[in-house]
GROMACS .gro file of C-alpha atoms in nm:
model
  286
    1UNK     CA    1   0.000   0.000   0.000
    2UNK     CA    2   0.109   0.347  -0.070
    3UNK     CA    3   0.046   0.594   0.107
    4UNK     CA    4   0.070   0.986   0.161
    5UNK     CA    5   0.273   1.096   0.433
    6UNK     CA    6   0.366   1.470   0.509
    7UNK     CA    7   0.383   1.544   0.138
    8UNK     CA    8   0.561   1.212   0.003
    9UNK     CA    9   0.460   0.887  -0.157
   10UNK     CA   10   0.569   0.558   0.019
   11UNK     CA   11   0.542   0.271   0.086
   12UNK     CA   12   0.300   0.223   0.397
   13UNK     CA   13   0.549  -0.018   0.573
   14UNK     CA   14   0.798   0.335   0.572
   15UNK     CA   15   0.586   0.539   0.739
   16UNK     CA   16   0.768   0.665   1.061
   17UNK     CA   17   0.595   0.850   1.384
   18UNK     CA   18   0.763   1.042   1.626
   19UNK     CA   19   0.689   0.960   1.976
   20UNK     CA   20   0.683   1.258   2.087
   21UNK     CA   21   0.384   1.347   1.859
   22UNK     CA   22   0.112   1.455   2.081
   23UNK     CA   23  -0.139   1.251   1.894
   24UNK     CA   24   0.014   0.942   1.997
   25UNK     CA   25   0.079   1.097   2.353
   26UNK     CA   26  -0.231   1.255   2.444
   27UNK     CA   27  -0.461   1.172   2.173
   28UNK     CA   28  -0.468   1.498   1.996
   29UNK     CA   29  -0.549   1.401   1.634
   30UNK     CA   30  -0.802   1.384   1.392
   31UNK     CA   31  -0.919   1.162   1.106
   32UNK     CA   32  -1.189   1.120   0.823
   33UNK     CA   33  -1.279   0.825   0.667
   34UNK     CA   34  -1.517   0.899   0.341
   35UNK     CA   35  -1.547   0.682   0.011
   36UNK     CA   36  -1.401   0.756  -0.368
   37UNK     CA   37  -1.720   0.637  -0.628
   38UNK     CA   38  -1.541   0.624  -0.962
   39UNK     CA   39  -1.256   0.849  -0.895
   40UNK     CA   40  -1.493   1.118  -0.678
   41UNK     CA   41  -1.447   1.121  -0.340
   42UNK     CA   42  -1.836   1.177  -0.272
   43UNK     CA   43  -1.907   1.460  -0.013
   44UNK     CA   44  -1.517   1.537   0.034
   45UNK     CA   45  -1.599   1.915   0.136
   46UNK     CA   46  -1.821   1.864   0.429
   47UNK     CA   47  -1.558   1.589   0.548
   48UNK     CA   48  -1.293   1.900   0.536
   49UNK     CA   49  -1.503   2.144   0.715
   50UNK     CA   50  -1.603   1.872   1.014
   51UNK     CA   51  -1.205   1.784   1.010
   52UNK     CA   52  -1.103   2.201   0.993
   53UNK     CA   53  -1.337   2.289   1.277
   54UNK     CA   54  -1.218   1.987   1.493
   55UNK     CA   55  -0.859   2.085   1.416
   56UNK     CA   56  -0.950   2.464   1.546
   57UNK     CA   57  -1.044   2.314   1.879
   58UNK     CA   58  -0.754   2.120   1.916
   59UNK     CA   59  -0.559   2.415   1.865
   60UNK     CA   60  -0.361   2.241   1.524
   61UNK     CA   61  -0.267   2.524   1.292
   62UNK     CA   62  -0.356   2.366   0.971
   63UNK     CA   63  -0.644   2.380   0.754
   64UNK     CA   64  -0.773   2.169   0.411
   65UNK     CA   65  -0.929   2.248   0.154
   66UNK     CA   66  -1.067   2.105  -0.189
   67UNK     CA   67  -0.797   2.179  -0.377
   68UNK     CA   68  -0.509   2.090  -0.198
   69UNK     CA   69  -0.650   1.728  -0.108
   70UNK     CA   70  -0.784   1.636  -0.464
   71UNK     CA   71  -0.415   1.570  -0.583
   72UNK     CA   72  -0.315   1.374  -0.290
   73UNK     CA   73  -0.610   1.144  -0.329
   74UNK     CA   74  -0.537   1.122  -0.702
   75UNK     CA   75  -0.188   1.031  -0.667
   76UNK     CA   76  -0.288   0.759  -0.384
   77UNK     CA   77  -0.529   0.623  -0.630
   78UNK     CA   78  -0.322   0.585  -0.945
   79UNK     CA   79  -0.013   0.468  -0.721
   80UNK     CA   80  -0.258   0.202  -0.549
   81UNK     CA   81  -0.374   0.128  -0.905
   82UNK     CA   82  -0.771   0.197  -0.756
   83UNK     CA   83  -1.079   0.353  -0.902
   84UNK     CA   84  -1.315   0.295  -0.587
   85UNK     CA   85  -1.161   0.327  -0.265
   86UNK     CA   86  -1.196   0.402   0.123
   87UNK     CA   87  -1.014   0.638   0.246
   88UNK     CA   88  -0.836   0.759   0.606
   89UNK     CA   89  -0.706   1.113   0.628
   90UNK     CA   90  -0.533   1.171   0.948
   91UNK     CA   91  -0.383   1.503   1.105
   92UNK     CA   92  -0.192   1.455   1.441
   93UNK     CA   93  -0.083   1.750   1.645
   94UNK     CA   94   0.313   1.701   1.547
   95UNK     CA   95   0.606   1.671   1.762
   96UNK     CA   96   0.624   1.872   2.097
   97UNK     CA   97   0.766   1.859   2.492
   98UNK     CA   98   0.667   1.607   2.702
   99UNK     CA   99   0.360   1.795   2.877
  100UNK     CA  100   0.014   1.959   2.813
  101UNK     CA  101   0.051   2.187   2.554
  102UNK     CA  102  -0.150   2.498   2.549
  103UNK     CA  103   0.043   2.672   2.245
  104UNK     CA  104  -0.072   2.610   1.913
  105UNK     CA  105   0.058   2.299   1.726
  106UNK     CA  106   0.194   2.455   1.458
  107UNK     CA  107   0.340   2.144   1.242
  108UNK     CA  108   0.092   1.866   1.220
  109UNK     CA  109   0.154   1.529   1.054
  110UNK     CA  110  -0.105   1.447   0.789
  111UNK     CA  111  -0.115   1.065   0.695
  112UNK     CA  112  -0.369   0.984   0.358
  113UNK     CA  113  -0.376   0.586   0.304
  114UNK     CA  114  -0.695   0.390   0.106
  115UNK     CA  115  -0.765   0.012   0.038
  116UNK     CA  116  -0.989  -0.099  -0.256
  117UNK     CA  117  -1.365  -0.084  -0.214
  118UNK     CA  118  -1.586  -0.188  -0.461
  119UNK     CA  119  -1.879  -0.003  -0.520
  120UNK     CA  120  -2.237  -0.156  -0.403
  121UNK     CA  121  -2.376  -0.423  -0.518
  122UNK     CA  122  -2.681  -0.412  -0.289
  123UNK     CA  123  -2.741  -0.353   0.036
  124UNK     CA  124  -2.642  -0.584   0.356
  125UNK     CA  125  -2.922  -0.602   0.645
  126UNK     CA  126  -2.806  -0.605   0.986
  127UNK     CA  127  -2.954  -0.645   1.326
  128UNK     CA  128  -2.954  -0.406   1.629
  129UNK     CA  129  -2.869  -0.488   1.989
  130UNK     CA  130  -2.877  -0.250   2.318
  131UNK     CA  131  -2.500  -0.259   2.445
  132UNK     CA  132  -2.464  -0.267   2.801
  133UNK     CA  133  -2.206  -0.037   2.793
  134UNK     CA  134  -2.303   0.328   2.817
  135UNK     CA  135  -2.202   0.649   2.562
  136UNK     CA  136  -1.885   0.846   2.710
  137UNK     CA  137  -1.979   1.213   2.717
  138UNK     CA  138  -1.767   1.413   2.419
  139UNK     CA  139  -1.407   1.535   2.586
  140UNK     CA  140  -1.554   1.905   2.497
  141UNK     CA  141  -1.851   2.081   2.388
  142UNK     CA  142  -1.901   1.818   2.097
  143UNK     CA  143  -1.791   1.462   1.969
  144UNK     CA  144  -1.478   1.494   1.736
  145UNK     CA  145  -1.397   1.231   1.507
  146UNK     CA  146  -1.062   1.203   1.693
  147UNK     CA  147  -0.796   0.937   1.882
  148UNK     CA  148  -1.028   0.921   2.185
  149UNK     CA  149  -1.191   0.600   2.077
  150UNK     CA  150  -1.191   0.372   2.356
  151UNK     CA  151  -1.538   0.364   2.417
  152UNK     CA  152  -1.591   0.213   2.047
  153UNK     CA  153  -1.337  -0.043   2.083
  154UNK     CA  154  -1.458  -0.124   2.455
  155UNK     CA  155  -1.814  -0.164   2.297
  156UNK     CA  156  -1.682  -0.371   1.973
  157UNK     CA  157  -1.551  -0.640   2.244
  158UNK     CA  158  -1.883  -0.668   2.414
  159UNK     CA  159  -2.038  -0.739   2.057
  160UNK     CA  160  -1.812  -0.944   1.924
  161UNK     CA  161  -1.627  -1.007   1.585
  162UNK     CA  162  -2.014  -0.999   1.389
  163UNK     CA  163  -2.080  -0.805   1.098
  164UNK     CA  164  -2.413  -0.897   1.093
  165UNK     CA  165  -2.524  -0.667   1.438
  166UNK     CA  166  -2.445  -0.352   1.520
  167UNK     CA  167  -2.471  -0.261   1.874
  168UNK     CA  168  -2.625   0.063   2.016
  169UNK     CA  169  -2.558   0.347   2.290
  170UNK     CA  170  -2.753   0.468   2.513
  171UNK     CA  171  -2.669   0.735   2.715
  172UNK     CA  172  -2.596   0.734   3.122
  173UNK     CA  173  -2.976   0.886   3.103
  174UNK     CA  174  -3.079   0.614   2.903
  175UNK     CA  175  -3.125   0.791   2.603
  176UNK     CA  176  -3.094   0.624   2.241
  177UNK     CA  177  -2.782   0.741   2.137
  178UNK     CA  178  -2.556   0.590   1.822
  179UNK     CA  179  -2.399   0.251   1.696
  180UNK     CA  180  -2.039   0.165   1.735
  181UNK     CA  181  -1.994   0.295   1.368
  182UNK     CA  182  -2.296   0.473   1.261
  183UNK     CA  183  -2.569   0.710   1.343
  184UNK     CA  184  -2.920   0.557   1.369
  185UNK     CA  185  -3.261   0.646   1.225
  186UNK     CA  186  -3.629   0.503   1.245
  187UNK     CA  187  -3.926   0.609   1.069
  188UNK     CA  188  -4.334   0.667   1.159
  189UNK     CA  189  -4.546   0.774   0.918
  190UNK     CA  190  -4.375   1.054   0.717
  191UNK     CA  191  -4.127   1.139   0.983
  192UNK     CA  192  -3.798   1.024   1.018
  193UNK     CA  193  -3.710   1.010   1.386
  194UNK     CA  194  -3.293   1.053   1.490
  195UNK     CA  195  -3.086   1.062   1.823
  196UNK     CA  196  -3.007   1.454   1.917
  197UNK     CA  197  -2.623   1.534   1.874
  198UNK     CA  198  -2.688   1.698   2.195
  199UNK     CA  199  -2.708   1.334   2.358
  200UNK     CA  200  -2.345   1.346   2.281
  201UNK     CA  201  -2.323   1.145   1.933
  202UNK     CA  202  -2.093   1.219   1.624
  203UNK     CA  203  -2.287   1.425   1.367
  204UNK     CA  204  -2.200   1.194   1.103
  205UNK     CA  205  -2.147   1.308   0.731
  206UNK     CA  206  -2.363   1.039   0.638
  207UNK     CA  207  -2.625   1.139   0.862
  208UNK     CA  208  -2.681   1.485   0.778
  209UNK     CA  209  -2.698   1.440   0.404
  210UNK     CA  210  -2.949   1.135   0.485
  211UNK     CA  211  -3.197   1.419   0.679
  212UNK     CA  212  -3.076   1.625   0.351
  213UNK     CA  213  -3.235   1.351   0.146
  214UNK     CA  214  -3.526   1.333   0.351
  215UNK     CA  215  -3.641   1.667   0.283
  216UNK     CA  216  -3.642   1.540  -0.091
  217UNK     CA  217  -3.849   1.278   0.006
  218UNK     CA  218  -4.097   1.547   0.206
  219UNK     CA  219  -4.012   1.393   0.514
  220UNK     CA  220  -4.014   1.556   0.840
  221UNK     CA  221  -3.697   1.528   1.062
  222UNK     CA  222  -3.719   1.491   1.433
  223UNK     CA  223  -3.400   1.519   1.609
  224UNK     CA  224  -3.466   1.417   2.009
  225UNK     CA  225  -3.376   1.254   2.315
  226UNK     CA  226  -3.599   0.927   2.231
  227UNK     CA  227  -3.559   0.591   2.474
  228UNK     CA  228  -3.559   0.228   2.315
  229UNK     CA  229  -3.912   0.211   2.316
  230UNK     CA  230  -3.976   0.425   2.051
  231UNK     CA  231  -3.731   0.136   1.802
  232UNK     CA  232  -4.000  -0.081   1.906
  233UNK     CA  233  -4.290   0.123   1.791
  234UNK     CA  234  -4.090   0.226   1.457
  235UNK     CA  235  -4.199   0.124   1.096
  236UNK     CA  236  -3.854   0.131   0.940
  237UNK     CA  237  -3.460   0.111   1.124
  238UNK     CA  238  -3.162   0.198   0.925
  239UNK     CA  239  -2.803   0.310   1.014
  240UNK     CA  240  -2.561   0.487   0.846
  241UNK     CA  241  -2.187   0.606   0.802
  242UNK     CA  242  -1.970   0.719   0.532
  243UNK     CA  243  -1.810   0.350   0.395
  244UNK     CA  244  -2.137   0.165   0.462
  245UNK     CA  245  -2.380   0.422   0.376
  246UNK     CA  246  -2.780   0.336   0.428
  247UNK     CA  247  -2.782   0.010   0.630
  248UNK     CA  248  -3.158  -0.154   0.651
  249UNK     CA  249  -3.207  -0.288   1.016
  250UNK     CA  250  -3.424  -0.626   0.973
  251UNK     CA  251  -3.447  -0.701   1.358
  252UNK     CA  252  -3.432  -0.504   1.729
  253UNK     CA  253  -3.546  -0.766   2.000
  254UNK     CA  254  -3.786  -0.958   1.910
  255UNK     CA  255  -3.938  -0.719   1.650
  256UNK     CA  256  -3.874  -0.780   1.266
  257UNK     CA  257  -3.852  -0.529   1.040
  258UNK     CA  258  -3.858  -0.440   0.662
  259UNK     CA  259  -3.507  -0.415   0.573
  260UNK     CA  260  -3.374  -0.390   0.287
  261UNK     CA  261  -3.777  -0.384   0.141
  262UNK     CA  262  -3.874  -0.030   0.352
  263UNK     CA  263  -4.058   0.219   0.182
  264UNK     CA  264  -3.829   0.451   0.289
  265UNK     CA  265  -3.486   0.248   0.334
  266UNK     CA  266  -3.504   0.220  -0.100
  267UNK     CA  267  -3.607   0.561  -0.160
  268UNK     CA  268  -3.336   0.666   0.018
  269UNK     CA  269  -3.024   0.426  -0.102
  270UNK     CA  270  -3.153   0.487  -0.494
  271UNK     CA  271  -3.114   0.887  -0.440
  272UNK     CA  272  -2.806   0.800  -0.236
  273UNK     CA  273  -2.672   0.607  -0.542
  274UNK     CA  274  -2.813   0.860  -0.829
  275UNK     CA  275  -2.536   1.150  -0.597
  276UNK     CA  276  -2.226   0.955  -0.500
  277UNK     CA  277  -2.040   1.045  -0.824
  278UNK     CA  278  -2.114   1.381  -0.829
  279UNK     CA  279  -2.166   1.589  -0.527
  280UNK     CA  280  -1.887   1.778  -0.382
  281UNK     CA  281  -2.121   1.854  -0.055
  282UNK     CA  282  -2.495   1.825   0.090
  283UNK     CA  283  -2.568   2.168  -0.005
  284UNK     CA  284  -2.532   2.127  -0.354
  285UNK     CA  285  -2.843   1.805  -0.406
  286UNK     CA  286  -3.063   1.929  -0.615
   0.00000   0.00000   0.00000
């Protein structure tokens, strides 16, 4: 695998970290993962402004944009010989003294690597389960996609090595909260029902252009504190997340559900698939 390291090409097996980065000694680093369709790396400037505005609160001087990332992730694919990829951008805070740092880190390290992906060839139902353990709080004001990803990992043990279940949050109130790897969704009616990113979830790429979607769809959008009961009393459960995208839910409990044949589950993978090669950003669906 090649991959792009602090503005060189090399071999992935090269790659070389200081330990004194503060990303590897206090966490303090940030990362994307998002999906190239064809050669377009769908919804790559919302995935620079959630990484930009993370980096601002870390206090990392550096900032991305459209331009400057396009050739990277066009070198990495023609190097890696790949049309349709996943991808990882990374930015660590950089070297600095043992210590908390309040200064600004002022040269980050910015790793780029992807692995082939092939594009969909329909979608995979999964089932939901209540984890026993309980959704950290976000280190500040809001969940960063950053190092601080224990609580994942802790809850990825407690499921298991299944791809066929994803397990879900709830919040120390008891609130419905997120899966390991995605955001969550239900329908009712004409309203589609989501966990508040004031309950202390990620607000996924994915899941705002999904409630983007919606509105295409003339859906309402509820955003809430909501408690497992109201899964239960649903129509339709999907996840979703940038590499898996719209994930049908077939079963919570003892409940069955659509799947992959919802009403609203299909309505919203085929506009999902008719704007993966194209759009730049949510803002710009027609």
């Amino acid at each position: 695998m090649i991959v792009f390291a602090n503005g060189e090409y090399i071999s992935g097996d090269e790659v070389k970290i200081s330990p004194f980065d503060h990303g590897f000694l206090y966490g303090l680093g940030l990362f994307e993962t998002f999906r190239i369709y064809g050669g377009h790396p769908f919804l790559l400037d919302d995935h620079l402004v959630r990484l930009n505005e993370g980096l601002r609160t870390l206090g990392i001087k550096a900032e991305y944009r459209r331009h400057e990332v396009l050739p990277i992730l066009k070198g990495l694919l023609a190097a890696n010989s790949l049309e349709n990829a996943y991808v990882r951008m990374n930015v660590s805070a950089g070297v600095g003294e043992i210590g908390l740092q309040t200064a600004l880190y002022e040269h980050p390290n910015l790793l780029v690597f992807m692995k082939p992906l092939g594009t969909s060839s329909g979608m995979v139902e999964k089932k939901l389960v209540l984890l026993n353990l309980k959704r950290n709080t976000p280190e500040g004001d809001i969940r960063l996609k950053s190092h601080h990803y224990l609580n994942n990992i802790l809850a990825k043990r407690e499921l298991g090595a299944t791809s066929e279940v994803e397990g879900i949050f709830l919040t120390r109130e008891g609130f419905l909260a997120e899966g390991i790897v995605s955001n969550l969704f239900w329908t009712d009616g004409e309203t589609l029902f989501t966990p508040s990113v004031e309950t202390g979830i990620l607000n996924g790429i994915t899941r705002q252009f999904v409630m983007k979607l919606a509105g295409k769809l003339q859906l309402e959008v509820q955003e809430g504190f909501y408690h497992q009961e109201a899964l239960l009393e649903a129509e339709e459960l999907f996840v979703t997340n940038s590499i898996q995208e719209v994930v049908p839910v077939s079963m919570f409990g003892k409940r069955t559900f659509p799947g992959k044949e919802g009403r609203v589950v299909k309505a919203l993978s085929r506009l999902y698939g008719e704007n993966r090669r194209k759009l730049w950003n949510r803002n710009s669906l027609q």
